[in-house]
Structure formats: C-alpha cells, structure tokens
Amino acid sequence: MSATTIHPEETPTMRTNLRHRSLLSDALRRFSHNKLAMFGLTIVALLVFAAIFANLIAPFPYDEANVTEALQFPSGAHWMGTDEVGRDVYSRIIYGARISLLVGLSSQLIALMIGVPLGLAAGLMGGKVDWLVMRLVEVMTSLPALMIALLLIAIFGGGLVNVIVAIGLVAWLDACRLLRGQLLSLRERDFVLAARTIGVRNRRIAVRHLLPNAIAPLIVAITIGVPTAIFTEAGLSFLGLGVNDPVPSWGKMVGDALPYMRVYWYLGVFPTLAIALTMLGFTFMGDGLRDAFDTAGSK
Amino acid sequence: MIRYILGRLLGIALVLLVVSIVIFLLMHAIPGGPFDEAKMPLPAAAKANILRKYGLDKPLYEQYARYMWAALHGDFGTPFQSPTESVTGLIARTWPVSFKLGMVTLAFALPLGMFAGVLAATRQNTWIDYTATFLSSLGLTIPNFVIAVWLMLLFAVHWKILPTGGWGHWYNYIMPAISLGLAPMALTARYTRTSLLEVKRADYVRTARAKGLSSNQVLWRHSMKNALIPLITILGPQIPNLITGTIFVESIFRIPGLGKFFVTSIFRRDYPMIMGTLLLVALVWSIVYLITDLLYMVVDPRVRLDKKSS
Amino acid sequence: MHSSKLALSKRMLAVIAILLLAGLLQACAGAPAAEAPAAAETGGEAAGPVVNALGKELPADAAPLEQQVLVYPYAAGNTFTTIDIYEAVYQRADGLTDLLSDALVRVDKNFDLHPGAATEWSVDESGLAWTFKLDPNLMWNDGTPVTADDYVATLQYGADPEHAWDFTWYFNGVIKNWSQVVAGEMPLEDLGVRAEDANTLVVETETPAPYLPAMLIYSTPLQKKALGEYGPLYNSNPETSVSSGPYKLVEWSRDQRLVYEINPDYKGTNVPYIEKIISLGIGNDGYLPAYEANEIDFALGRYLSPADIQIILSDPELKAQYHPHPGDFRTYYFFFDDSKPPFDDLRVRQAFAYALDRQGLIDNVIKEQGIPAYSFLMPGFPASNSEAYKDIYPYNLDKARELLAEAGYPNGEGFPKLTLTLRNEPAMPEAVAQAYASTLKDELGIEVDVSNMEFKTYVDAMLADPTEIQFSLISYGMDFLDPSNMLGVFVSGGRHTWSNPEYDELVTKASSFVGDPAERIKMFQDAEKILVDDVGGVFVYHQTPGDLYKPYLVGEALTPDNNGVAAWHWPGFSGFSTLMQDVYISNEVTDYRPTPPQ
C-alpha cells in the first residue's frame, strides 16, 4: 500500500543568466501546451472546487444516515447508491475531496517544514551536518513509511490530525534528499563557481542563486507527494487506523466497503475511482510541471 | 570501490543500531502489553507474573541492553506468538516463502510493466498511451487483496481451475503473484514511459537520430539504458516490500510466509518478533539501497560515489 | 474464546505430507478393489456394517471410512500458539482444539450437562467440597492411565504464577485459594484441588458454587508426565503429543494446517465417527470462496461478511446450508463511563436508552444476524426474562429529548462531543454504531465520532484506572451456562464503571445460593432488572450467528434442539461437547468432493 514516489534525481541545466520571469512564462507556456498536464490540472481544479463547495454540490450531508435506505444501488436519488447505514455515497465522495486535500496538503507542509531546513543544512554546510542528516535519512528510509506511521498511530491514536502528522513525519525525506542533491550539484556549476571567484559569500550564493533553482524540482516533488500522502491516509484508514467515522475519507470508504463488495460493488468502486483520478491528476500535473521547468528538452 | 562498500556497510551497521533503539522505544510506547486480558481485568498479581515471566518488569534500558547483548550472540529471542521456535527459526521458515513469491512476482511484473511503458512512450499521446496510463494509475489504487478476492472468485469458485489457496505447487503462485504484481507493474510502466520521453528529447538521442539510426535502434541502444536510472530509483523500494511479504495476500491464499507477522506482531505486542521483523526489513532496505547505488554507477558512469551518499 | 498457529520444519512436513498422501492413495486404490468383489457376491447389496477403529458402527447412509474426513477452518490471519485451553485460552486456534483429552463433563445440543471423564459427581453437606469419580478406563495413548493426578496437575498449572495463564480470572473466588496461589501468596499444593485416589478428584470452593460442574467443561487435562518431561507445549509437536481423547495429533504444519486422526487407543465415551480432521488456515475473506469451492466443509458465521450473508440468503442451495443459532449467547450493548459527567446523570443514560431504535436496526442493518436485546441475558439462556424488560425503555425520541433537557442539555446544547469506541469490531456492529451515532446527532444534537480501535489499545484504555473509554459498543458471550457468569460482568470491580450495591449483593448472593433453583433464578432476574432500570448498559441485540455447513454433515446433534434450532451448537466439535459422537459424513459427500481431501 505504500506507493513510494521517489523522484528521479533532477538534472537541471537551467541557464541562470535568464531572467526568472521569462523562465516562468516559458514554463507556463510549455505547461499549457502539454495536454496531459492540462488534463491533470483540470482534475486537480475539479477536486479543489469540490472541496471548497462541497456543501453546495453534495445533495446530502455526508453524515446523514437513514438505515431504512441502507445499501441501495445507484439510482436517480442516490447517484452512487447508499452505504451500509444509508448515507449517500456521492455526497460522501464530494466531501471526501476535502479530507483528501487537507491530508495531502497539510502533510506535505509538515514534510517541507522538516525536509527543507534539513536539506538546506546538509547541502550548504556539508561536512558533519551533512553526514548526520544523511544518516537520519538512511534510518528513516530503511523502514517502510506505512510501518512507522502505523507505530506512531498505535501510540498516539488515530483521528485526522494524528494521521496528518504521522504522514508528515515520514514524508519529509524526499524534500530533504532532493534539496540536498540540488544544492550539491549546483555548487559545482559554472555560475556558482564564477560567483565564488568574484568573492560572493556562501549565504548570498544560497539565497540569490541556489534556492531559486531548487524551487522548481521542489514544487514537482510536492505535487507528487500529495497523492502519496492521500494514498497513505487511505491505507491507514483502510486498516482501521486512520480517521474516525463519519469523516468521509475515501480510503476508509474503500476499507468499509470490502465486506460488502461481492454484492454492493459500487461501495468500493466509486471511492477507488476517486483515489485513482486524484492520483492521476496530481501525477500528470507534476510530470507536466517538471517538463515545463526543465529546459533541457526545450525545442 | 571496496573502500566505498566497506564504508557503506559500516553505515548500515550504524543505521541498524539506531533503528533498533527507535523501534524498541516505539514498540514499548504502544498501549497494551503482550498478555493483556481481553474480557475481564487481570488481577494485578497475574499481570505481574506475566511481566516477570517475559522480563518485561525490568527497566527499558535494561531490557534493551539484554536484548542487544543476546542479539549480538545470535539470539533474537522467542516469539510470543510461537513459543516453540525462535525468532530466527520462524523467519528462516517463513521468509523464503515470501521471498520466492516476491521474486516470481517481480519476474513477471517488471518485464510486462516495461513493455507497457515502452508501448505508451513510443505512441505518446495516443489512445494506447492514455489507456496504459489510466490503467496503471488504477493498478496502483486498487488494494491488492481486492484483486486477490476477485481472482479467487473467478479462478477458484467460478471456473474451478485453481484451488482457493495453499502452497507447494507451481500453480499456487498464480493468483498471489498477480495480486501482488499489478502495483509494481503499473509503477514500472509509468516510470518507464516518463523517463523514455525525457531521454527521447535529450541531445545525444537526437544526435543518434540525426546520424540515421532507426527509431527502434535509438530506443534500445540509447534511450532504454538511460531510462533505467529512474527505474532503479523507483523500483528499489518495491523490492523489499515484495520480498518481505504482505499480510493480506498471504493470508487470503493460505501462504505460510512472513508477511502476516509484520502486522500480527504489532497487534499481539510480540516484542521479539517486532524487533526481528523490522530489523530484517531495515537490513533488506539498506542492502537494496546499496545495490541501487552501485547499479547507478554501472548504468550511469557520471554518478560519482562520493556524492551519492557521502 | 478463540484465537490463532505454530511450526515444524518444512522439510519434515513435506515428508509427512508425502507419506500421508501415499498412504491415502493406497487406501483409495485399495478400497474399491476390495469392495467390488464383496458387492458382487452379495448381489449388489452393500457389504456388512462398516465399523471404525473404535468399534463404532457407521450408520447405513454414511460415506465410506476414508471419506469420513472433516475439513474445518481456522482464521489464518493470526498465529496460534497452542491447542490446549490450559496453555492459553486466547491463543488457541479457533478451529478445532481440546480434542486430545476428555473434560470432566460435557454438554449436549440442549446445553444439558453429561458425564465426561467423570462418571458421577456430588457435593458434600457444606456445599463446598465436590467429588468427581473418574472413568477408570481412560488411558493415554502412551499406555499410562488417566488419573486424578493429571487433573490436579493441570489445574495447578492453570494457577501457577510462573505460567501466568490468560484465563485465571475464571476460577477467581470459585476454587479454594485460587487467587492466593495465582498471586504467589500460597504454594501450588494449597490449591483446593486434590486427588483422593487415582480415580477420585476433589475440588473445594471458596463459597458454595452450584455452577461448578458447569464451569468444569473447561477441564480437558494435560498429562502430568508429559508436562514434566516435555513442558507445557508438548502438544505442539506430534512426536511429543500424547492423547487420551478421541483424536490424536498427526500433523501441525505451521501457518498452514493441523491434522488429527481418530485415536485407536481411546477408551472414553465420546466416541466419534469422523476418522480424520483437517483444520485448515483460511484468510478472513476466503471463507465463503473456499466453502463454495468445496475445500472446507464448514464456515464459521463469525467470518462471513454482510455481502457473504446476502449471497447465502439469496441462493436457495446455500441458504439451506446456513444454520443460525444462539452461538455463545452473545449480547451487544452500549456502555458509559458513568463515574464522570455527563453519564453520571441517570437521565442522560435514560435518554440514550430511549433513543435506540432496535427494531429499525434489526430490520435494516442486523437482519438475520441478531434479535433485539432488552436486557443482558439472551432468550434461551438460564434465567433469561427478556420480554419483561421490553417496555422499560422503548424507542421514544420525545422522551429522550425531554430527559436530556432535564439533565441540562436541551437539544444537545452544551453536551460534550463524544467518541463512540469499538473493540475492533467487524462490519455489522460497526454499522450499528454508526447508525446510532447518526441518530444521536440528528435527533438529540449530540456530536458523535465512531472509532473502531485496535483490540489491545481498546482493552488497555477500557481497563485503565480511571477508564479512558467514555462511550462504547461492546459484546459479551458466555463462558459457561449459568447466569452468574454473564451477570458477573457488571459486578463492581469488573470491566465497567457502572456500580450498584443492590445489584452486586443480589448477584453475589444468587451465585452461591444452594437452595431452591427457582428462587435462585428469581434473584438473578431481580438483579438484571436493576441493571436495565439503572441503565448499566443499553442493550442492542443478541447475536444469532449462522454457520454454513455442507448437507453431507449429518447426525443427531444437528437435528432441532429443545428450542427448535438445528445447528452446530456451541461448544462445537470439542472435548467438552457431545456433538462429536453424532456427526458423520453421509454418502452425499461424493456429489461435492469425489475423493477424500488430502
């Protein structure tokens, strides 16, 4: 259940004598010409839309149970049927977008808050700091993320907040590794060497030159980290260790649907599709962003 | 090179030490103990007896020290779940089963995934590409035991051509390997596609094309080799997952593997087994990472050892 | 009362399996050849009656001996440690266990007590000393006799502080000095259990305990000699295993299966027809598929999902093989931490009781898997008086709102947000909790989260002092057939905070009451009324699990009992049930599995 999205090491060949603004507009142009990326963006936009306006879109509250209408197959009244206690599946899926985005974005935020300072420290300071950070990364990577999250939740209990924190605590590795790798490879580049030879100090180099160049891959990493986090949440909730009912988590919906799947297939199919589409959207968008920022392939 | 490997091995030993401390602290922080009574409160005296019997009445640091001392001498304790064997014995009995299943799974999932990825990349932005991409995303999303149950219903109940489970015959691999293999297959397909497309645009490929090599030749001679790098990165972590087994698929198909012990050990608060299984996983991951890094070197000479993991 | 699995070297297992296979193939190949001429001689008539190794004649419609194989599942998700109840109750396989020796007593399908290893028993005038006369014929299959010493050693092992048995609470306050021995304050020899002679066992109790014989269904002994020689896990290995029961252990393939065969040296009275039992590990979602594929003969209702039940009930053939029964008389109920606000207020608890729509839940969620519960004791259980409590708190939302307002929470205002916790429950009880939580929110304005917790985390939180579980849905199934067992759960100091001195006194008094049984029952019923009135719990439903078993499993034990229920009754195929004397495989079996399972 752990779809580890470790990103291939970036090999940026950006020419930094270009103005950042033109770089950005170039990237946007390339992005908007990429059909798959636009498709991904559309899905993500729909997701955000559903999350924000869930209470307007959803025909029913996500937690309104009516046992006399339990386990109804999809119909005009309930487009995606009703679950085992008579809740409208379609409404729960719409509200589920909120949970998924919340989990995906906030856990990535936590991951960045840990990963960026550590990556910066390792990449800029090098030496003992780098060694220490890399050992920490190694310890964390040598254990499956889901297992660590599982242990953390076993200790601190489930619930939405704990799940987000647990995922964030195991998701910072990518950001850290990526940033460090970027910094290391950029340090050897001509423009940095040039800056250094004319006497610019390390910190200035970092702020003026290194960070802007590292941001693009970081954005890509986040885009790809979001669906991973959503998927991990789904996995934990699926195992019964995630969010509590009636919070409409797609993962929990799939987990709860399992005992009913052989007959009431729709209970599992729709949330599975929702997870798949979300992952697809973020992945395409991430791929598109990477292509757009990566000028190596520019025609 | 040898110095590098030795250094990394030393690093692995250090990582395992840290992992052992982390896991030890984490697992003892989980509420509940190995022998909590399920129905009625246990008399205090009986609880004390249980703790004493398993050495859990001692302070944590002493328990840890005892554990590590014994472990260094090759004694990883006795699983609470299976007191007639040792942790090492249990792992030696069950791991090969999971390992074999994982290898069989990889053996079909990798080539098929790469094939699908190549297909999608060479027909970029056609319906073949979109279908392959969508299917692989779906493959990553559907939990493997949902696949497992449906396979069982089809093959064993409906068509009656395979038994619902069991172990020891070649046909016992079919359903579990498919259930386990779809996700890595999808992942392989997706990454093969992405990196092929990336490489396709690279200068040297364009040069090769300009020199008049056919697109197939370019694909196999130049693109594939470079596309392997991200593939190694992404598949590395899949391998430990696969070869250490999974609880759901193994229990559904009655496979006597290691998989279920990861979860049951935590649920049963089987401390020796939690330590044993997680240390094993940490070791396997570390080794896979080491091999991955060595492979990078083979595939991409530009990668310098000192930079990968100083 | 169930649980889990252990290990042999794989190579050895393979060898055993091959040997078994070879043996069976021979048997298969040999049997028809031997029968054919016999049939020819008698002109098509079946040969004379078939008699098994224990001299028991198979019924006329029984399948041949080699087809008398029962394939019975256990949950493969767990690992089980033992097949002996005195080693660990909760770490046994939940398939077939406790077959390797005879309990002192056993029960039939009507839950009536019958002699087992004890041919007769009596209590002295004080009501404190019970004498059990053992069947002198019983032998272990190593050639040594079963004696009272084995039972004494087994009970002592159960109380041994070094062993730390997981079921010690069971005999607390019952067997004399039990708790002191468990606490290590007295030596094992002071336990109130002794062998007067080889065939006479005396059990002393703390207070008169008329239910002691019923409790002693859990008395399948370990062999004293093997305990000494090989330690308590001697039954984990067929080579050190020793049996005085109807079966012997021949194979234990860790994480795969257990195989028992009939014990030709069995001298007891629980004589079976079934020649061989294969206990097969099955994953949770695999029960129905394996059953449909004819790989198992039996599927425990506990592991059937709601979709499985739906499939079964809509298929006439499967429906005929589905047999609901009272199971272990399990009751699901909500309970509260009433040591703290808001649940220390009776009116709040009453409001919650009024807000429960049992019939709605039965009709739409529970369906065939339960009947409404108005109190703790299920109809059919001794002293049950369910109907009498039916109208104490009927479904009445107006009344619930009124009481909640009286308690200071009009429309739920000011009521703290609740978490309704469950102890790792399957889909159906979880749906019950979700539905009730939704009612509480929609109708009473009380916000409720439902959290289905991992088992040990839950138990740890529930039994913490003070308890960390505020509001919960949980179940209890009986351990033995006496009201003292079930009602004892709510006695102060148990697992719930609810406490009522009057209730405690009635239950304690009734438990050790040796006079008129009717009067004793009346005391229990009065106590139960207090439990309902004072809302010690809100009782939801009594579970009626349905097991699936193949139509070729037949026998007197599976015909309707006194309540008209025809099912595979608790405690099933075990050393403390008479069921195994009756159940056999009819010749219909060949329609399902033409060759015997290997």
mmCIF file of C-alpha atoms in Angstrom, chain C residues 270-380:
data_model
loop_
_atom_site.group_PDB
_atom_site.id
_atom_site.type_symbol
_atom_site.label_atom_id
_atom_site.label_comp_id
_atom_site.label_asym_id
_atom_site.label_seq_id
_atom_site.Cartn_x
_atom_site.Cartn_y
_atom_site.Cartn_z
ATOM 1 C CA ASN C 270 -17.160 -39.583 23.460
ATOM 2 C CA VAL C 271 -16.665 -41.955 20.536
ATOM 3 C CA PRO C 272 -16.720 -40.224 17.119
ATOM 4 C CA TYR C 273 -17.484 -41.289 13.559
ATOM 5 C CA ILE C 274 -15.169 -38.809 11.874
ATOM 6 C CA GLU C 275 -11.875 -40.541 11.080
ATOM 7 C CA LYS C 276 -9.727 -37.556 10.328
ATOM 8 C CA ILE C 277 -9.915 -33.833 10.847
ATOM 9 C CA ILE C 278 -8.034 -31.309 8.766
ATOM 10 C CA SER C 279 -8.020 -27.899 10.366
ATOM 11 C CA LEU C 280 -7.147 -25.517 7.575
ATOM 12 C CA GLY C 281 -5.994 -21.903 7.937
ATOM 13 C CA ILE C 282 -8.284 -19.604 5.932
ATOM 14 C CA GLY C 283 -7.916 -15.874 5.373
ATOM 15 C CA ASN C 284 -10.789 -13.702 6.536
ATOM 16 C CA ASP C 285 -12.198 -13.054 3.094
ATOM 17 C CA GLY C 286 -11.630 -16.603 1.983
ATOM 18 C CA TYR C 287 -14.254 -18.485 3.971
ATOM 19 C CA LEU C 288 -17.128 -18.357 1.513
ATOM 20 C CA PRO C 289 -14.982 -18.854 -1.597
ATOM 21 C CA ALA C 290 -13.223 -21.861 -0.042
ATOM 22 C CA TYR C 291 -16.586 -23.210 1.025
ATOM 23 C CA GLU C 292 -18.076 -22.723 -2.417
ATOM 24 C CA ALA C 293 -15.027 -24.425 -3.927
ATOM 25 C CA ASN C 294 -15.725 -27.431 -1.648
ATOM 26 C CA GLU C 295 -12.376 -27.063 0.080
ATOM 27 C CA ILE C 296 -13.860 -26.690 3.543
ATOM 28 C CA ASP C 297 -16.914 -28.392 4.993
ATOM 29 C CA PHE C 298 -17.767 -25.678 7.426
ATOM 30 C CA ALA C 299 -17.611 -21.877 7.533
ATOM 31 C CA LEU C 300 -17.941 -20.055 10.825
ATOM 32 C CA GLY C 301 -20.619 -17.394 10.774
ATOM 33 C CA ARG C 302 -18.242 -15.050 12.553
ATOM 34 C CA TYR C 303 -16.143 -14.758 9.415
ATOM 35 C CA LEU C 304 -18.942 -14.264 6.937
ATOM 36 C CA SER C 305 -19.213 -10.700 5.738
ATOM 37 C CA PRO C 306 -22.530 -8.892 5.208
ATOM 38 C CA ALA C 307 -22.124 -9.472 1.475
ATOM 39 C CA ASP C 308 -21.479 -13.170 2.127
ATOM 40 C CA ILE C 309 -24.697 -13.402 4.151
ATOM 41 C CA GLN C 310 -26.543 -11.616 1.368
ATOM 42 C CA ILE C 311 -25.212 -14.083 -1.182
ATOM 43 C CA ILE C 312 -26.088 -17.026 1.020
ATOM 44 C CA LEU C 313 -29.616 -15.898 1.719
ATOM 45 C CA SER C 314 -30.389 -15.186 -1.904
ATOM 46 C CA ASP C 315 -29.174 -18.599 -3.044
ATOM 47 C CA PRO C 316 -31.633 -21.373 -2.101
ATOM 48 C CA GLU C 317 -28.932 -24.026 -2.046
ATOM 49 C CA LEU C 318 -26.594 -22.064 0.213
ATOM 50 C CA LYS C 319 -29.481 -20.852 2.334
ATOM 51 C CA ALA C 320 -30.379 -24.446 3.143
ATOM 52 C CA GLN C 321 -26.814 -24.907 4.402
ATOM 53 C CA TYR C 322 -26.958 -21.837 6.625
ATOM 54 C CA HIS C 323 -27.875 -22.548 10.237
ATOM 55 C CA PRO C 324 -28.459 -19.654 12.638
ATOM 56 C CA HIS C 325 -28.171 -20.435 16.348
ATOM 57 C CA PRO C 326 -27.673 -18.594 19.627
ATOM 58 C CA GLY C 327 -23.920 -19.141 19.496
ATOM 59 C CA ASP C 328 -22.346 -18.264 22.828
ATOM 60 C CA PHE C 329 -25.408 -16.177 23.826
ATOM 61 C CA ARG C 330 -23.579 -13.015 22.921
ATOM 62 C CA THR C 331 -25.155 -9.660 23.684
ATOM 63 C CA TYR C 332 -24.081 -6.385 22.116
ATOM 64 C CA TYR C 333 -24.586 -3.335 24.283
ATOM 65 C CA PHE C 334 -23.562 0.279 24.680
ATOM 66 C CA PHE C 335 -21.953 1.241 27.956
ATOM 67 C CA PHE C 336 -20.844 4.508 29.501
ATOM 68 C CA ASP C 337 -18.228 5.784 31.853
ATOM 69 C CA ASP C 338 -20.775 6.818 34.450
ATOM 70 C CA SER C 339 -18.195 7.807 37.018
ATOM 71 C CA LYS C 340 -17.948 11.192 35.285
ATOM 72 C CA PRO C 341 -20.303 13.724 33.692
ATOM 73 C CA PRO C 342 -22.317 13.611 31.549
ATOM 74 C CA PHE C 343 -23.062 9.925 32.065
ATOM 75 C CA ASP C 344 -23.112 10.032 35.859
ATOM 76 C CA ASP C 345 -26.585 11.504 35.390
ATOM 77 C CA LEU C 346 -29.156 8.719 35.126
ATOM 78 C CA ARG C 347 -31.369 10.932 32.958
ATOM 79 C CA VAL C 348 -28.660 11.170 30.312
ATOM 80 C CA ARG C 349 -28.260 7.394 30.250
ATOM 81 C CA GLN C 350 -32.015 7.011 30.048
ATOM 82 C CA ALA C 351 -32.173 9.480 27.169
ATOM 83 C CA PHE C 352 -29.608 7.370 25.326
ATOM 84 C CA ALA C 353 -31.658 4.245 26.046
ATOM 85 C CA TYR C 354 -34.830 5.835 24.681
ATOM 86 C CA ALA C 355 -33.005 6.966 21.530
ATOM 87 C CA LEU C 356 -32.169 3.442 20.400
ATOM 88 C CA ASP C 357 -34.390 2.101 17.618
ATOM 89 C CA ARG C 358 -33.757 -1.636 17.985
ATOM 90 C CA GLN C 359 -36.378 -2.750 15.507
ATOM 91 C CA GLY C 360 -35.122 -0.324 12.870
ATOM 92 C CA LEU C 361 -31.597 -1.660 13.314
ATOM 93 C CA ILE C 362 -32.726 -5.272 13.172
ATOM 94 C CA ASP C 363 -34.789 -4.664 10.036
ATOM 95 C CA ASN C 364 -32.171 -2.721 8.127
ATOM 96 C CA VAL C 365 -28.719 -3.455 9.475
ATOM 97 C CA ILE C 366 -28.582 -6.548 11.683
ATOM 98 C CA LYS C 367 -31.175 -8.559 9.774
ATOM 99 C CA GLU C 368 -30.821 -12.320 10.302
ATOM 100 C CA GLN C 369 -27.747 -11.940 12.448
ATOM 101 C CA GLY C 370 -29.432 -10.929 15.661
ATOM 102 C CA ILE C 371 -32.592 -10.449 17.667
ATOM 103 C CA PRO C 372 -33.455 -7.339 19.696
ATOM 104 C CA ALA C 373 -31.965 -7.252 23.195
ATOM 105 C CA TYR C 374 -33.838 -5.558 26.006
ATOM 106 C CA SER C 375 -31.506 -6.888 28.652
ATOM 107 C CA PHE C 376 -28.270 -8.814 29.060
ATOM 108 C CA LEU C 377 -29.436 -12.447 29.072
ATOM 109 C CA MET C 378 -30.498 -13.831 25.730
ATOM 110 C CA PRO C 379 -33.732 -15.816 25.469
ATOM 111 C CA GLY C 380 -32.816 -19.462 25.977
#
